[in-house]
Amino acid sequence: MAQPRNLLGGHVLSALIGVTAQKLVGGEMWLASALAVALSSVVMQITKTLHPPGGATALIVTVGSEQLKALGCWYVLLPALVGVLLLLAVALVSNNITATHSYPTNKYWYTV
């Protein structure tokens, strides 16, 4: 579940869903939060990008500060996508330093 496809897809899709839930029912934080996490789980299952921390990415935008909510769709790009790309870069470097580890485990990780 921590392969690049899941990492990238899970967080980015969940961020999109979280922003959408916030925009549609932002007045009711409990409803926006529940919808964001539930729908992101379903979409990750359908797209085969299941990454459980992606649910938190969707949740953060619904319960975050007003400044975070004001980012809107920029939330998907700046904190979510950039953060995931940095995390992926660290994972690639740290797991491939030695010959005994290899990341990603599937060199065709971008396919289904």
Coordinates of N, CA, C and O in Angstrom, one line a residue:
M1 N 0.8 -1.2 0.0 CA 0.0 0.0 0.0 C 0.8 1.3 0.0 O 0.3 2.3 -0.1
A2 N 2.1 1.1 0.2 CA 3.0 2.3 0.2 C 3.8 2.4 -1.1 O 4.9 3.0 -1.1
Q3 N 3.4 1.8 -2.1 CA 4.1 1.9 -3.4 C 3.7 3.2 -4.1 O 2.7 3.8 -3.7
P4 N 4.6 3.7 -5.0 CA 4.4 5.0 -5.5 C 3.0 5.3 -6.1 O 2.4 6.4 -5.9
R5 N 2.4 4.3 -6.8 CA 1.0 4.5 -7.3 C 0.0 4.8 -6.2 O -0.8 5.7 -6.3
N6 N 0.1 4.0 -5.2 CA -0.8 4.2 -4.0 C -0.5 5.6 -3.3 O -1.5 6.3 -2.9
L7 N 0.7 5.8 -3.1 CA 1.1 7.1 -2.4 C 0.6 8.3 -3.2 O -0.1 9.2 -2.6
L8 N 1.0 8.4 -4.5 CA 0.6 9.6 -5.3 C -0.9 9.6 -5.5 O -1.6 10.6 -5.2
G9 N -1.5 8.5 -6.0 CA -2.9 8.5 -6.3 C -3.8 8.7 -5.0 O -4.8 9.4 -5.1
G10 N -3.4 8.0 -4.0 CA -4.2 8.0 -2.8 C -4.3 9.4 -2.2 O -5.4 9.9 -1.8
H11 N -3.2 10.1 -2.1 CA -3.2 11.4 -1.5 C -3.8 12.5 -2.4 O -4.6 13.3 -2.0
V12 N -3.5 12.4 -3.7 CA -4.0 13.5 -4.6 C -5.5 13.3 -4.8 O -6.2 14.3 -4.7
L13 N -6.0 12.1 -5.0 CA -7.4 11.9 -5.2 C -8.1 12.3 -3.9 O -9.2 12.9 -3.9
S14 N -7.6 11.9 -2.8 CA -8.2 12.2 -1.5 C -8.2 13.7 -1.2 O -9.2 14.3 -0.7
A15 N -7.2 14.4 -1.6 CA -7.2 15.9 -1.5 C -8.2 16.5 -2.3 O -8.9 17.4 -1.9
L16 N -8.4 16.0 -3.6 CA -9.5 16.6 -4.4 C -10.8 16.3 -3.8 O -11.7 17.2 -3.8
I17 N -11.1 15.2 -3.3 CA -12.3 14.8 -2.7 C -12.6 15.7 -1.4 O -13.7 16.2 -1.2
G18 N -11.5 15.8 -0.6 CA -11.7 16.7 0.6 C -12.0 18.1 0.2 O -12.9 18.7 0.9
V19 N -11.4 18.7 -0.8 CA -11.7 20.1 -1.2 C -13.1 20.1 -1.7 O -13.8 21.1 -1.4
T20 N -13.5 19.2 -2.5 CA -14.9 19.2 -3.0 C -15.9 19.1 -1.9 O -16.9 19.8 -1.9
A21 N -15.7 18.2 -0.9 CA -16.6 18.0 0.2 C -16.7 19.3 1.0 O -17.7 19.8 1.4
Q22 N -15.5 20.0 1.2 CA -15.5 21.2 1.9 C -16.3 22.3 1.2 O -17.0 23.1 1.8
K23 N -16.1 22.4 -0.1 CA -16.8 23.4 -0.9 C -18.4 23.1 -0.9 O -19.1 24.1 -0.9
L24 N -18.8 21.9 -1.0 CA -20.2 21.6 -1.1 C -20.9 21.6 0.2 O -22.0 22.2 0.3
V25 N -20.3 21.1 1.3 CA -21.0 21.1 2.6 C -20.1 21.6 3.7 O -20.2 21.1 4.8
G26 N -19.4 22.6 3.4 CA -18.4 23.2 4.4 C -19.1 23.8 5.6 O -18.4 23.8 6.7
G27 N -20.3 24.1 5.6 CA -21.0 24.7 6.7 C -21.2 23.7 7.8 O -21.3 24.0 9.0
E28 N -21.3 22.4 7.5 CA -21.4 21.3 8.4 C -20.2 20.5 8.4 O -20.0 19.6 7.6
M29 N -19.3 20.9 9.4 CA -17.9 20.2 9.4 C -18.0 18.7 9.6 O -17.3 18.0 8.9
W30 N -19.0 18.2 10.4 CA -19.1 16.8 10.6 C -19.5 16.1 9.4 O -19.0 15.0 9.1
L31 N -20.4 16.7 8.6 CA -20.8 16.0 7.3 C -19.7 16.1 6.3 O -19.5 15.1 5.6
A32 N -19.1 17.2 6.1 CA -18.0 17.3 5.1 C -16.9 16.4 5.5 O -16.3 15.7 4.6
S33 N -16.6 16.2 6.7 CA -15.5 15.3 7.2 C -15.8 13.9 6.9 O -15.0 13.1 6.3
A34 N -17.1 13.5 7.2 CA -17.5 12.1 7.0 C -17.5 11.8 5.5 O -17.1 10.7 5.1
L35 N -18.1 12.7 4.7 CA -18.1 12.5 3.3 C -16.8 12.4 2.6 O -16.5 11.5 1.8
A36 N -15.9 13.3 3.1 CA -14.5 13.3 2.5 C -13.8 12.0 2.7 O -13.2 11.4 1.8
V37 N -13.8 11.5 4.0 CA -13.1 10.3 4.3 C -13.7 9.1 3.6 O -13.1 8.2 3.0
A38 N -15.0 9.0 3.7 CA -15.7 7.8 3.1 C -15.6 7.8 1.6 O -15.2 6.7 1.0
L39 N -15.8 8.9 0.9 CA -15.7 8.9 -0.5 C -14.2 8.7 -1.0 O -14.0 8.1 -2.0
S40 N -13.3 9.3 -0.2 CA -11.9 9.0 -0.6 C -11.5 7.6 -0.5 O -10.8 7.0 -1.4
S41 N -12.1 6.9 0.5 CA -11.8 5.4 0.6 C -12.4 4.7 -0.5 O -11.7 3.8 -1.1
V42 N -13.6 5.0 -0.9 CA -14.3 4.3 -2.0 C -13.5 4.6 -3.3 O -13.2 3.7 -4.1
V43 N -13.1 5.8 -3.6 CA -12.5 6.2 -4.8 C -11.1 5.5 -4.9 O -10.7 5.0 -5.9
M44 N -10.4 5.5 -3.8 CA -9.1 4.8 -3.8 C -9.2 3.3 -4.1 O -8.4 2.7 -4.8
Q45 N -10.3 2.7 -3.5 CA -10.6 1.3 -3.8 C -10.8 1.1 -5.3 O -10.3 0.2 -5.9
I46 N -11.7 1.9 -5.9 CA -12.1 1.8 -7.3 C -10.8 2.0 -8.2 O -10.7 1.3 -9.2
T47 N -10.0 2.9 -7.9 CA -8.8 3.3 -8.7 C -7.6 2.4 -8.4 O -6.6 2.6 -9.0
K48 N -7.7 1.5 -7.4 CA -6.6 0.7 -7.0 C -5.4 1.5 -6.5 O -4.3 1.2 -6.8
T49 N -5.7 2.6 -5.8 CA -4.7 3.4 -5.2 C -4.8 3.5 -3.7 O -4.6 4.6 -3.2
L50 N -5.3 2.5 -3.1 CA -5.6 2.5 -1.7 C -4.3 2.8 -0.9 O -3.3 2.1 -0.9
H51 N -4.4 3.9 -0.1 CA -3.3 4.3 0.8 C -4.0 5.0 2.0 O -4.5 6.1 1.9
P52 N -4.1 4.2 3.1 CA -4.9 4.7 4.2 C -4.6 6.1 4.7 O -5.6 6.8 5.0
P53 N -3.4 6.6 4.7 CA -3.2 8.0 5.1 C -3.8 9.0 4.2 O -4.0 10.2 4.5
G54 N -4.3 8.6 3.0 CA -5.0 9.4 2.1 C -6.3 9.9 2.7 O -6.7 11.0 2.4
G55 N -6.9 9.1 3.5 CA -8.1 9.5 4.2 C -7.9 10.7 5.1 O -8.7 11.6 5.2
A56 N -6.7 10.8 5.7 CA -6.3 11.9 6.6 C -6.1 13.1 5.7 O -6.4 14.3 6.2
T57 N -5.6 13.0 4.5 CA -5.4 14.1 3.6 C -6.8 14.7 3.3 O -6.9 16.0 3.2
A58 N -7.8 13.9 3.1 CA -9.1 14.4 2.8 C -9.7 15.1 4.1 O -10.4 16.1 4.0
L59 N -9.4 14.5 5.2 CA -10.0 15.0 6.5 C -9.4 16.4 6.9 O -10.1 17.3 7.4
I60 N -8.1 16.5 6.6 CA -7.4 17.7 7.1 C -8.0 19.0 6.5 O -8.1 20.0 7.1
V61 N -8.4 18.9 5.2 CA -8.9 20.1 4.6 C -10.3 20.5 5.1 O -10.7 21.6 5.1
T62 N -11.0 19.5 5.6 CA -12.4 19.8 6.2 C -12.4 20.3 7.6 O -13.3 21.0 8.0
V63 N -11.3 19.9 8.4 CA -11.3 20.4 9.8 C -10.2 21.4 10.0 O -10.0 21.8 11.1
G64 N -9.5 21.8 9.0 CA -8.3 22.7 9.1 C -8.7 24.1 9.4 O -9.9 24.4 9.5
S65 N -7.7 25.0 9.5 CA -7.9 26.4 9.7 C -8.6 27.1 8.6 O -8.7 26.5 7.5
E66 N -9.0 28.3 8.8 CA -9.7 29.0 7.7 C -8.7 29.3 6.6 O -9.0 29.4 5.4
Q67 N -7.4 29.5 6.9 CA -6.4 29.8 5.9 C -6.2 28.5 5.0 O -6.1 28.6 3.8
L68 N -6.3 27.4 5.6 CA -6.2 26.1 4.9 C -7.4 25.9 4.0 O -7.2 25.6 2.8
K69 N -8.5 26.2 4.5 CA -9.8 26.1 3.7 C -9.8 27.1 2.6 O -10.3 26.8 1.5
A70 N -9.2 28.2 2.8 CA -9.2 29.3 1.7 C -8.3 28.9 0.6 O -8.5 29.5 -0.5
L71 N -7.4 27.9 0.7 CA -6.6 27.5 -0.4 C -7.4 26.9 -1.5 O -7.0 27.0 -2.6
G72 N -8.5 26.3 -1.1 CA -9.4 25.6 -2.1 C -8.6 24.6 -2.9 O -7.9 23.7 -2.3
C73 N -8.7 24.6 -4.2 CA -8.0 23.6 -5.1 C -6.5 23.7 -5.0 O -5.8 22.7 -5.3
W74 N -5.9 24.8 -4.5 CA -4.5 24.9 -4.4 C -4.0 23.9 -3.3 O -2.8 23.5 -3.3
Y75 N -4.9 23.5 -2.4 CA -4.5 22.5 -1.4 C -4.0 21.2 -2.0 O -3.1 20.6 -1.5
V76 N -4.6 20.9 -3.1 CA -4.3 19.7 -3.8 C -2.8 19.8 -4.4 O -2.1 18.8 -4.3
L77 N -2.5 20.9 -4.9 CA -1.1 21.1 -5.5 C 0.0 21.3 -4.4 O 1.0 20.6 -4.4
L78 N -0.2 22.4 -3.6 CA 0.9 22.8 -2.8 C 1.1 21.9 -1.6 O 2.1 21.2 -1.6
P79 N 0.3 21.8 -0.6 CA 0.7 20.9 0.5 C 0.6 19.4 0.1 O 1.5 18.7 0.4
A80 N -0.5 19.0 -0.6 CA -0.7 17.6 -0.8 C 0.3 17.0 -1.9 O 1.1 16.1 -1.5
L81 N 0.3 17.5 -3.1 CA 1.2 16.9 -4.1 C 2.6 17.2 -3.9 O 3.5 16.3 -4.0
V82 N 3.0 18.4 -3.5 CA 4.4 18.7 -3.2 C 4.9 17.8 -2.0 O 6.0 17.3 -2.1
G83 N 4.1 17.7 -1.0 CA 4.5 16.9 0.1 C 4.7 15.4 -0.2 O 5.6 14.8 0.2
V84 N 3.8 14.9 -1.0 CA 3.9 13.5 -1.5 C 5.1 13.3 -2.4 O 5.8 12.3 -2.3
L85 N 5.4 14.2 -3.2 CA 6.6 14.1 -4.1 C 7.9 14.2 -3.3 O 8.8 13.4 -3.5
L86 N 7.9 15.0 -2.2 CA 9.1 15.0 -1.3 C 9.2 13.7 -0.6 O 10.3 13.1 -0.5
L87 N 8.1 13.2 -0.1 CA 8.1 11.9 0.6 C 8.6 10.8 -0.3 O 9.4 9.9 0.1
L88 N 8.1 10.8 -1.6 CA 8.5 9.8 -2.5 C 10.0 9.9 -2.8 O 10.7 8.9 -2.9
A89 N 10.5 11.1 -3.0 CA 12.0 11.3 -3.2 C 12.8 10.7 -2.1 O 13.8 10.0 -2.3
V90 N 12.4 11.0 -0.9 CA 13.1 10.5 0.3 C 13.0 9.0 0.3 O 14.0 8.3 0.6
A91 N 11.9 8.4 0.1 CA 11.7 6.9 0.0 C 12.6 6.3 -1.0 O 13.2 5.3 -0.8
L92 N 12.7 6.9 -2.2 CA 13.5 6.4 -3.3 C 15.0 6.4 -2.9 O 15.7 5.4 -3.1
V93 N 15.4 7.5 -2.3 CA 16.8 7.6 -2.0 C 17.2 6.7 -0.8 O 18.1 5.9 -0.9
S94 N 16.4 6.7 0.3 CA 16.7 6.0 1.5 C 16.6 4.4 1.3 O 17.3 3.7 1.8
N95 N 15.6 4.0 0.5 CA 15.5 2.6 0.3 C 16.4 2.0 -0.8 O 16.5 0.8 -0.9
N96 N 17.0 2.8 -1.6 CA 17.8 2.3 -2.7 C 19.3 2.6 -2.4 O 20.1 2.4 -3.3
I97 N 19.7 3.0 -1.2 CA 21.1 3.2 -0.9 C 21.8 1.9 -0.9 O 23.0 1.9 -1.4
T98 N 21.3 0.9 -0.3 CA 22.0 -0.4 -0.2 C 21.4 -1.3 -1.3 O 20.4 -1.1 -1.9
A99 N 22.2 -2.3 -1.6 CA 21.8 -3.3 -2.6 C 20.8 -4.3 -2.1 O 20.2 -5.0 -2.8
T100 N 20.5 -4.3 -0.7 CA 19.6 -5.3 -0.2 C 18.2 -4.8 -0.2 O 17.2 -5.6 -0.1
H101 N 17.9 -3.5 -0.4 CA 16.6 -3.0 -0.5 C 16.3 -2.5 -1.9 O 17.2 -2.0 -2.6
S102 N 15.0 -2.5 -2.3 CA 14.7 -2.0 -3.6 C 13.3 -1.4 -3.5 O 12.3 -2.0 -3.0
Y103 N 13.2 -0.2 -3.9 CA 11.9 0.5 -3.9 C 11.7 1.3 -5.2 O 12.7 2.0 -5.6
P104 N 10.7 1.2 -5.9 CA 9.5 0.4 -5.6 C 9.7 -1.1 -5.9 O 10.6 -1.4 -6.7
T105 N 8.9 -1.9 -5.3 CA 9.0 -3.3 -5.5 C 8.7 -3.8 -6.9 O 9.2 -4.8 -7.4
N106 N 7.8 -3.1 -7.6 CA 7.4 -3.4 -8.9 C 7.9 -2.2 -9.8 O 7.4 -1.1 -9.6
K107 N 8.7 -2.5 -10.8 CA 9.2 -1.4 -11.6 C 8.2 -0.9 -12.6 O 8.4 0.2 -13.1
Y108 N 7.1 -1.6 -12.7 CA 6.0 -1.0 -13.5 C 4.8 -0.6 -12.6 O 3.7 -0.9 -12.8
W109 N 5.2 0.2 -11.5 CA 4.2 0.6 -10.5 C 3.1 1.5 -11.0 O 2.1 1.6 -10.4
Y110 N 3.3 2.1 -12.1 CA 2.3 3.1 -12.7 C 1.2 2.4 -13.4 O 0.2 3.0 -13.8
T111 N 1.3 1.1 -13.6 CA 0.2 0.3 -14.3 C -0.7 -0.3 -13.2 O -0.3 -0.5 -12.1
V112 N -1.8 -0.7 -13.6 CA -2.8 -1.4 -12.7 C -2.4 -2.7 -12.4 O -1.9 -3.6 -12.8

